[in-house]
GROMACS .gro file of C-alpha atoms in nm:
model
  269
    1UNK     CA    1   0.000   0.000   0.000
    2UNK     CA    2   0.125   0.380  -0.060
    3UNK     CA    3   0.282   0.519   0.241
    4UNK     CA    4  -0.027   0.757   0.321
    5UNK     CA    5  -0.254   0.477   0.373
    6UNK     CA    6  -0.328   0.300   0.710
    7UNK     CA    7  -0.473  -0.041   0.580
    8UNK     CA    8  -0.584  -0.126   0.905
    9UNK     CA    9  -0.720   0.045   1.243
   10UNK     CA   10  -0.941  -0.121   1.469
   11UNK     CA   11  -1.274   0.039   1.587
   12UNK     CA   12  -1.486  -0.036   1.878
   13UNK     CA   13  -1.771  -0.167   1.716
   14UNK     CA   14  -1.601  -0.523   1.554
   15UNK     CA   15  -1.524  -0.299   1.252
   16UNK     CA   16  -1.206  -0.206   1.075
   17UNK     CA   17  -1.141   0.156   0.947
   18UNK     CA   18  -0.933   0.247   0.617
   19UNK     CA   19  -0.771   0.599   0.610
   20UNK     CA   20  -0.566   0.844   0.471
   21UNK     CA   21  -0.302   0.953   0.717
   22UNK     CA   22  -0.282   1.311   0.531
   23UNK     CA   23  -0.629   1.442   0.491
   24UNK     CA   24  -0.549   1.802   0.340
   25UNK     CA   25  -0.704   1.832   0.009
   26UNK     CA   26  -0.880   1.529   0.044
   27UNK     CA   27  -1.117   1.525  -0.257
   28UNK     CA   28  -1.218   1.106  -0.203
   29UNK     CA   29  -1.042   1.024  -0.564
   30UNK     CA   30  -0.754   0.854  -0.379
   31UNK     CA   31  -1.036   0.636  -0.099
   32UNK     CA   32  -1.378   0.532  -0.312
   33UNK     CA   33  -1.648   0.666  -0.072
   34UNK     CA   34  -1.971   0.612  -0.187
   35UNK     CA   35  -2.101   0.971  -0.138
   36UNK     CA   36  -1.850   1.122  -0.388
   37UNK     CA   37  -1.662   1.310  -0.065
   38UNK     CA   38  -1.476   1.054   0.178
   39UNK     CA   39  -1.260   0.917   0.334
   40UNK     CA   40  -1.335   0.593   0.586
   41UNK     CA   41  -1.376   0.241   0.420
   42UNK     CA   42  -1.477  -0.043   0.663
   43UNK     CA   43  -1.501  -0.420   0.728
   44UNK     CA   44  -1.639  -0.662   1.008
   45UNK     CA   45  -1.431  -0.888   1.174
   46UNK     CA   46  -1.529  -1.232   1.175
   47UNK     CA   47  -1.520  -1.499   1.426
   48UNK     CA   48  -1.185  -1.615   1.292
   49UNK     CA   49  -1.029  -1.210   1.405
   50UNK     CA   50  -0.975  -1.156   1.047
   51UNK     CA   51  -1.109  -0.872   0.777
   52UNK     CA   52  -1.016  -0.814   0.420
   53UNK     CA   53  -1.056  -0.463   0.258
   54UNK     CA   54  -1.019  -0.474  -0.129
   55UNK     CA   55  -0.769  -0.216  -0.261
   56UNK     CA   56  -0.919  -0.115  -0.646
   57UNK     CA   57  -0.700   0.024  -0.894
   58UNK     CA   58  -0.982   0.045  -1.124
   59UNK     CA   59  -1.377   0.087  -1.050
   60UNK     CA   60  -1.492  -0.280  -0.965
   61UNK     CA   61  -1.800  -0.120  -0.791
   62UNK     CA   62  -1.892  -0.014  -0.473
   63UNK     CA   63  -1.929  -0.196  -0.153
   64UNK     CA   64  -1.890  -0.135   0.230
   65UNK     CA   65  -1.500  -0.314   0.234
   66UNK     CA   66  -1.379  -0.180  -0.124
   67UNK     CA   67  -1.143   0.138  -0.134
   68UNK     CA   68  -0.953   0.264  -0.457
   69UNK     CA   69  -0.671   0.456  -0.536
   70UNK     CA   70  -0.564   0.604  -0.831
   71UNK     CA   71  -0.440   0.406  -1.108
   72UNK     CA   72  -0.549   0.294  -1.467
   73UNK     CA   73  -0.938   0.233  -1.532
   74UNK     CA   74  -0.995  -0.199  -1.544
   75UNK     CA   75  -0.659  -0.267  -1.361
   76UNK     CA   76  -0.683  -0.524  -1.089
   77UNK     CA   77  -0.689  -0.440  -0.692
   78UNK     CA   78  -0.527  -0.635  -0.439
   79UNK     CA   79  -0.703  -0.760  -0.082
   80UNK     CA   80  -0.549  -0.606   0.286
   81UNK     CA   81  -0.603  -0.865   0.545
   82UNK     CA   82  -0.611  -0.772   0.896
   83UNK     CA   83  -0.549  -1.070   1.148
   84UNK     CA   84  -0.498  -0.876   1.486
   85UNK     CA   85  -0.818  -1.009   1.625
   86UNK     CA   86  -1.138  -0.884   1.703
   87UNK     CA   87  -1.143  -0.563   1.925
   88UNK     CA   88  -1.220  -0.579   2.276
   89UNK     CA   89  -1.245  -0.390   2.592
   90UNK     CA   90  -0.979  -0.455   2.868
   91UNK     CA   91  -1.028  -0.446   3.275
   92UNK     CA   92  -0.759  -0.374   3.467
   93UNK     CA   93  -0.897  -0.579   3.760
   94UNK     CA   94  -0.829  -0.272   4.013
   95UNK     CA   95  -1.130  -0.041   3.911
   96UNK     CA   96  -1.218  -0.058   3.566
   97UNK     CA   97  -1.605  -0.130   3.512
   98UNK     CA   98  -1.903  -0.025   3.263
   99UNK     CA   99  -2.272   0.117   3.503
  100UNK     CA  100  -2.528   0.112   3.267
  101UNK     CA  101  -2.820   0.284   3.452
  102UNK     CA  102  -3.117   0.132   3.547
  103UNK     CA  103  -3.437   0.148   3.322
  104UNK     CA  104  -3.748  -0.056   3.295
  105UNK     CA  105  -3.648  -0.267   2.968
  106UNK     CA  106  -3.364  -0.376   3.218
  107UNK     CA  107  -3.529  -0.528   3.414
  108UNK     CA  108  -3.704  -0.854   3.292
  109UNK     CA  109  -3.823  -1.165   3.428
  110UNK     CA  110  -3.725  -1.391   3.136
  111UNK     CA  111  -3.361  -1.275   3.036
  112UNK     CA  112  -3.072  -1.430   2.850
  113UNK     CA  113  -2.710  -1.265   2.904
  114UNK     CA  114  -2.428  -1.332   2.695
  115UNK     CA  115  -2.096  -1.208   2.617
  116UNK     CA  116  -1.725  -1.312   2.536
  117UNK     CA  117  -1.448  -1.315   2.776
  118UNK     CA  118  -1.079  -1.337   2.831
  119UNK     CA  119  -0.934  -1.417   3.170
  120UNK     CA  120  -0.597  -1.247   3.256
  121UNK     CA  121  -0.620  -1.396   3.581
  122UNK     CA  122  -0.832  -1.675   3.704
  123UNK     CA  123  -0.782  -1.561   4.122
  124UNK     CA  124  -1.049  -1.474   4.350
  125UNK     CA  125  -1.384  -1.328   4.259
  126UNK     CA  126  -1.425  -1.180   3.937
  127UNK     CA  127  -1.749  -1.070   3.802
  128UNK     CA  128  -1.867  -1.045   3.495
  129UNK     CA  129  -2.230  -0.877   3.477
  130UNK     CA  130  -2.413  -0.833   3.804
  131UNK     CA  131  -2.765  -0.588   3.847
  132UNK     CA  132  -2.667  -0.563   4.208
  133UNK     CA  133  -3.015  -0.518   4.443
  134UNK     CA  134  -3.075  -0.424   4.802
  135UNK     CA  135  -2.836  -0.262   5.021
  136UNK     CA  136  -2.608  -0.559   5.117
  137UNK     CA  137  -2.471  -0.778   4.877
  138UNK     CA  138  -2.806  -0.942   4.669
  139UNK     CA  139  -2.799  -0.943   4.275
  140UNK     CA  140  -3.109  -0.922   4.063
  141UNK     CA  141  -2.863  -1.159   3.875
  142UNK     CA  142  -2.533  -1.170   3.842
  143UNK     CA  143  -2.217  -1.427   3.697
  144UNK     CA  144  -1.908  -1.462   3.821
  145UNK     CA  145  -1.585  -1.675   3.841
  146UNK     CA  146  -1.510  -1.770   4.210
  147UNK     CA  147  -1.129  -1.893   4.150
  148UNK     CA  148  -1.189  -2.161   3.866
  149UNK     CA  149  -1.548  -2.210   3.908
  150UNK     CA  150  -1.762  -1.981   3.732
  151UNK     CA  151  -2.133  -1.903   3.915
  152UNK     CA  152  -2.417  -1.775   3.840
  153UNK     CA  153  -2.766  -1.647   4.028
  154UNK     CA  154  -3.108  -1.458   4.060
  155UNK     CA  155  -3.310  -1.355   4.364
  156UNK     CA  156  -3.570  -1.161   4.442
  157UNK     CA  157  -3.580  -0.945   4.774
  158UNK     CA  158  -3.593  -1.225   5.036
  159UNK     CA  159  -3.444  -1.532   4.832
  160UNK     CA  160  -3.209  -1.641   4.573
  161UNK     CA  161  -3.249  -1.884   4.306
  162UNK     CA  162  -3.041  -2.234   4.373
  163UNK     CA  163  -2.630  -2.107   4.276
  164UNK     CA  164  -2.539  -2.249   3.986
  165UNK     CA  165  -2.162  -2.336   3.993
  166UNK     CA  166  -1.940  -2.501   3.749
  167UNK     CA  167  -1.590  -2.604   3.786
  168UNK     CA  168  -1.392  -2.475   3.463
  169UNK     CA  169  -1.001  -2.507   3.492
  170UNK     CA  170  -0.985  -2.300   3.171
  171UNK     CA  171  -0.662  -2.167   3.119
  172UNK     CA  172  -0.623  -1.765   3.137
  173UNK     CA  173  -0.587  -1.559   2.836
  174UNK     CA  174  -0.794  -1.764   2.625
  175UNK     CA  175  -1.171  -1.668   2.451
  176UNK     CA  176  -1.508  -1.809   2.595
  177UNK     CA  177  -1.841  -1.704   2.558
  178UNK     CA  178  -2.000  -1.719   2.875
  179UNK     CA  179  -2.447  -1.723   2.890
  180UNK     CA  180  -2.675  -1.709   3.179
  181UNK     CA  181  -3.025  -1.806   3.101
  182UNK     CA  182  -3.346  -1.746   3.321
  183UNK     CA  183  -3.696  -1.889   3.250
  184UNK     CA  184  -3.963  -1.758   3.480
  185UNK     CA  185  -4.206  -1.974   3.295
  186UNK     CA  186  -4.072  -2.285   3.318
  187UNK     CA  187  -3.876  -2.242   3.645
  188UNK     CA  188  -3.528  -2.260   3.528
  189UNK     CA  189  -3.178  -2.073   3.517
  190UNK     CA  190  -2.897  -2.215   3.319
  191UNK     CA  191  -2.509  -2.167   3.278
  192UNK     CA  192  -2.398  -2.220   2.893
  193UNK     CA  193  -2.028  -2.187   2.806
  194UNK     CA  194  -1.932  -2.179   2.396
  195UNK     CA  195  -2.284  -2.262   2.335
  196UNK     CA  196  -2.356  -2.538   2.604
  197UNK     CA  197  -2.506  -2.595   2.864
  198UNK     CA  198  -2.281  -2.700   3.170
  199UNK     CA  199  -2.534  -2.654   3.445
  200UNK     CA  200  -2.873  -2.543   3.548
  201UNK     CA  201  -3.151  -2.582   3.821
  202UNK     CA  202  -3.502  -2.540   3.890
  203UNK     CA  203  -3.645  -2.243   4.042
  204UNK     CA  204  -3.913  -2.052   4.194
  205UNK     CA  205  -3.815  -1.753   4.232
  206UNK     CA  206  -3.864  -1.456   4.032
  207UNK     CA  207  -3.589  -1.177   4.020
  208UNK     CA  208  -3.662  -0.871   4.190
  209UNK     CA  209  -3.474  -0.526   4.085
  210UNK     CA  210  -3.453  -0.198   4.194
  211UNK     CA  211  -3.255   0.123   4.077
  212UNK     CA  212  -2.972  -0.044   4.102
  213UNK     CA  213  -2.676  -0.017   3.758
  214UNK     CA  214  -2.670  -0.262   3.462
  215UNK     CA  215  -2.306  -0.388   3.552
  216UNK     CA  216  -2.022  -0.495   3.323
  217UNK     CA  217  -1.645  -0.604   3.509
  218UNK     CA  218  -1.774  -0.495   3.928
  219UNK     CA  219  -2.069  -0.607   4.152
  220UNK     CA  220  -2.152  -0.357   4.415
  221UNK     CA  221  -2.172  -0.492   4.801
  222UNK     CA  222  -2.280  -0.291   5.053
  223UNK     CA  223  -2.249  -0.008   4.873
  224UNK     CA  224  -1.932  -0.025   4.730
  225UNK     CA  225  -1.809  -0.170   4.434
  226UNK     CA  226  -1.579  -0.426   4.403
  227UNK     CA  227  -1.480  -0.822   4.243
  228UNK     CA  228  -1.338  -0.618   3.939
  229UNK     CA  229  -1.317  -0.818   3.612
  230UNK     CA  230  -0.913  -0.837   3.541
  231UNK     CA  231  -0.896  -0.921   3.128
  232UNK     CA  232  -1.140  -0.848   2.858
  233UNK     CA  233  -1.477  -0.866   2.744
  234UNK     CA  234  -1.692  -0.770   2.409
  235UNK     CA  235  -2.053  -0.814   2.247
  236UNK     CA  236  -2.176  -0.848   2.587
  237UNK     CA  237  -2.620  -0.913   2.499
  238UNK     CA  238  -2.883  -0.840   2.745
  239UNK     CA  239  -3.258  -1.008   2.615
  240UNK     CA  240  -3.545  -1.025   2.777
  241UNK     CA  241  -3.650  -1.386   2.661
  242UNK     CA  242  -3.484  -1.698   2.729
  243UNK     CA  243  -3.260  -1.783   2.464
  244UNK     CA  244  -3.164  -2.198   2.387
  245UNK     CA  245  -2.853  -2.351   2.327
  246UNK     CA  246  -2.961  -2.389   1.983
  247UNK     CA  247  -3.012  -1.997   1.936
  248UNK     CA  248  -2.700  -1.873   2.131
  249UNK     CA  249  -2.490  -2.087   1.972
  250UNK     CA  250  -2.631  -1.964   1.625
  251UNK     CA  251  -2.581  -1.611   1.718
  252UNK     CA  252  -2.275  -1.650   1.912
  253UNK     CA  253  -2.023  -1.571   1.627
  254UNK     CA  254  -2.236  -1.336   1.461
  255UNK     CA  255  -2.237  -1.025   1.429
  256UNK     CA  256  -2.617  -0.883   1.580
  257UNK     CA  257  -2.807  -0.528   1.391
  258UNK     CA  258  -2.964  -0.405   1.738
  259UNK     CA  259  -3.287  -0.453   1.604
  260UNK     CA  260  -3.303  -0.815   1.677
  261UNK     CA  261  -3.680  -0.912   1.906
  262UNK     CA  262  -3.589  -0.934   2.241
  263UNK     CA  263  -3.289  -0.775   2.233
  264UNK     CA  264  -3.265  -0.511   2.539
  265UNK     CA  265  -2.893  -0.436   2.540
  266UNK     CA  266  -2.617  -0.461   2.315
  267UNK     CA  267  -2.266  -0.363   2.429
  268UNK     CA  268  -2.021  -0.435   2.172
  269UNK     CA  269  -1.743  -0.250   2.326
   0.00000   0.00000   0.00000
């Protein structure tokens, strides 16, 4: 590629950016933007963390992943691959956390949440997504790894639901997608890791909530937050229906619009 051009940048929502570095004069002749004027190009990342942007010397059309630069009308491109991964957030395990603030939609009694993360350390308690409630240390529901176990629970304001637990030696600094599944209907909460279920129980009880935070990487006890997440997370899902293994592991890899029924959160970070 020409010296100016950054053939890869990674963006916070799983896509991949294609820029000029020098944008003075830019007149979009040099980077094919469909609007006539422009200058970003961009590309999803799959499930594999790779993307491929096609470089056009010619006009071979217009799509979301195809830039061109000058050159001779009909001459072949060339494809930039990117293979740094898909971009994620990172938790510093001291105080780094996401408080989404409370709102009705967040607060259902059917609920699937999902998301994909990567252990820097496996030590202690480290949560994942908690909606803390009450003033000691309840969750409307939260998941969590306790050492190498990773738990999960729901309660309402006298009671939990039966802890789930499963033992999962996993080794740090590797990818998992981690879902905990709550049917108020049928009675049932569920632990699914990669798309499976490893554990689940019966239930009666029907979370409670109260004004409490939407919370990604901390729980809150007592007041105070703590059991910070220490590694990474991204395309962390919030529904208010109870997803099956057959759907989450459909929709695990794939990339989601927003628009999808029953989706009440979507946190790609």
């Amino acid at each position: 590629c020409p010296s100016d051009l950054v053939a890869a940048q990674p963006l916070a929502q799983l896509d991949l950016l294609v820029r000029r570095d020098a944008d003075v004069n830019f007149l979009g002749n040099d980077v094919y933007h469909p609007g006539g004027l422009g200058q970003t190009r961009s590309s999803e990342v799959g499930a594999d963390g790779t993307a491929v942007f096609h470089a056009q010397l010619g006009n071979d059309g217009n799509v979301a992943s195809r830039f061109r630069l000058k050159g001779p009308a009909g001459a072949n491109g060339w494809n930039v691959r990117y293979t740094g991964g898909r971009p994620a957030l990172m938790f510093d395990g001291l105080d780094d956390h996401i408080a989404i603030a409370d709102a009705p939609a967040l607060n259902p009694r059917a609920f699937t949440v999902e998301g994909w993360f990567n252990f820097a350390t496996l030590g202690g308690i480290r949560v994942l997504v908690a909606k803390p409630v009450g003033s000691g240390s309840g969750d409307s529901m939260a998941v969590w790894m306790d050492g190498a176990q990773l738990r999960a629970i729901a309660q309402d304001f006298t009671r939990p639901a039966p802890l789930l637990a499963y033992n999962w030696p996993h080794p740090a600094g590797t990818w998992h997608h981690v879902a905990y599944t709550f049917d108020d209907d049928a009675n049932r909460h569920a632990l699914l890791v990669d798309g499976v279920e490893v554990t689940g129980a019966d239930t009666d009880v029907t979370p409670a909530y109260d004004a409490h935070p939407f919370l990604i990487g901390a729980d809150i006890e007592g007041g105070r937050l703590g059991y910070f997440l220490h590694g990474a997370a991204r395309d962390i899902r919030f529904w208010n229906q109870t997803r099956s293994a057959a759907q989450i592991g459909a929709d695990l890899n794939r990339r989601l619009t927003g628009s999808e029924a029953g989706l009440i959160g979507l946190w790609r970070l």
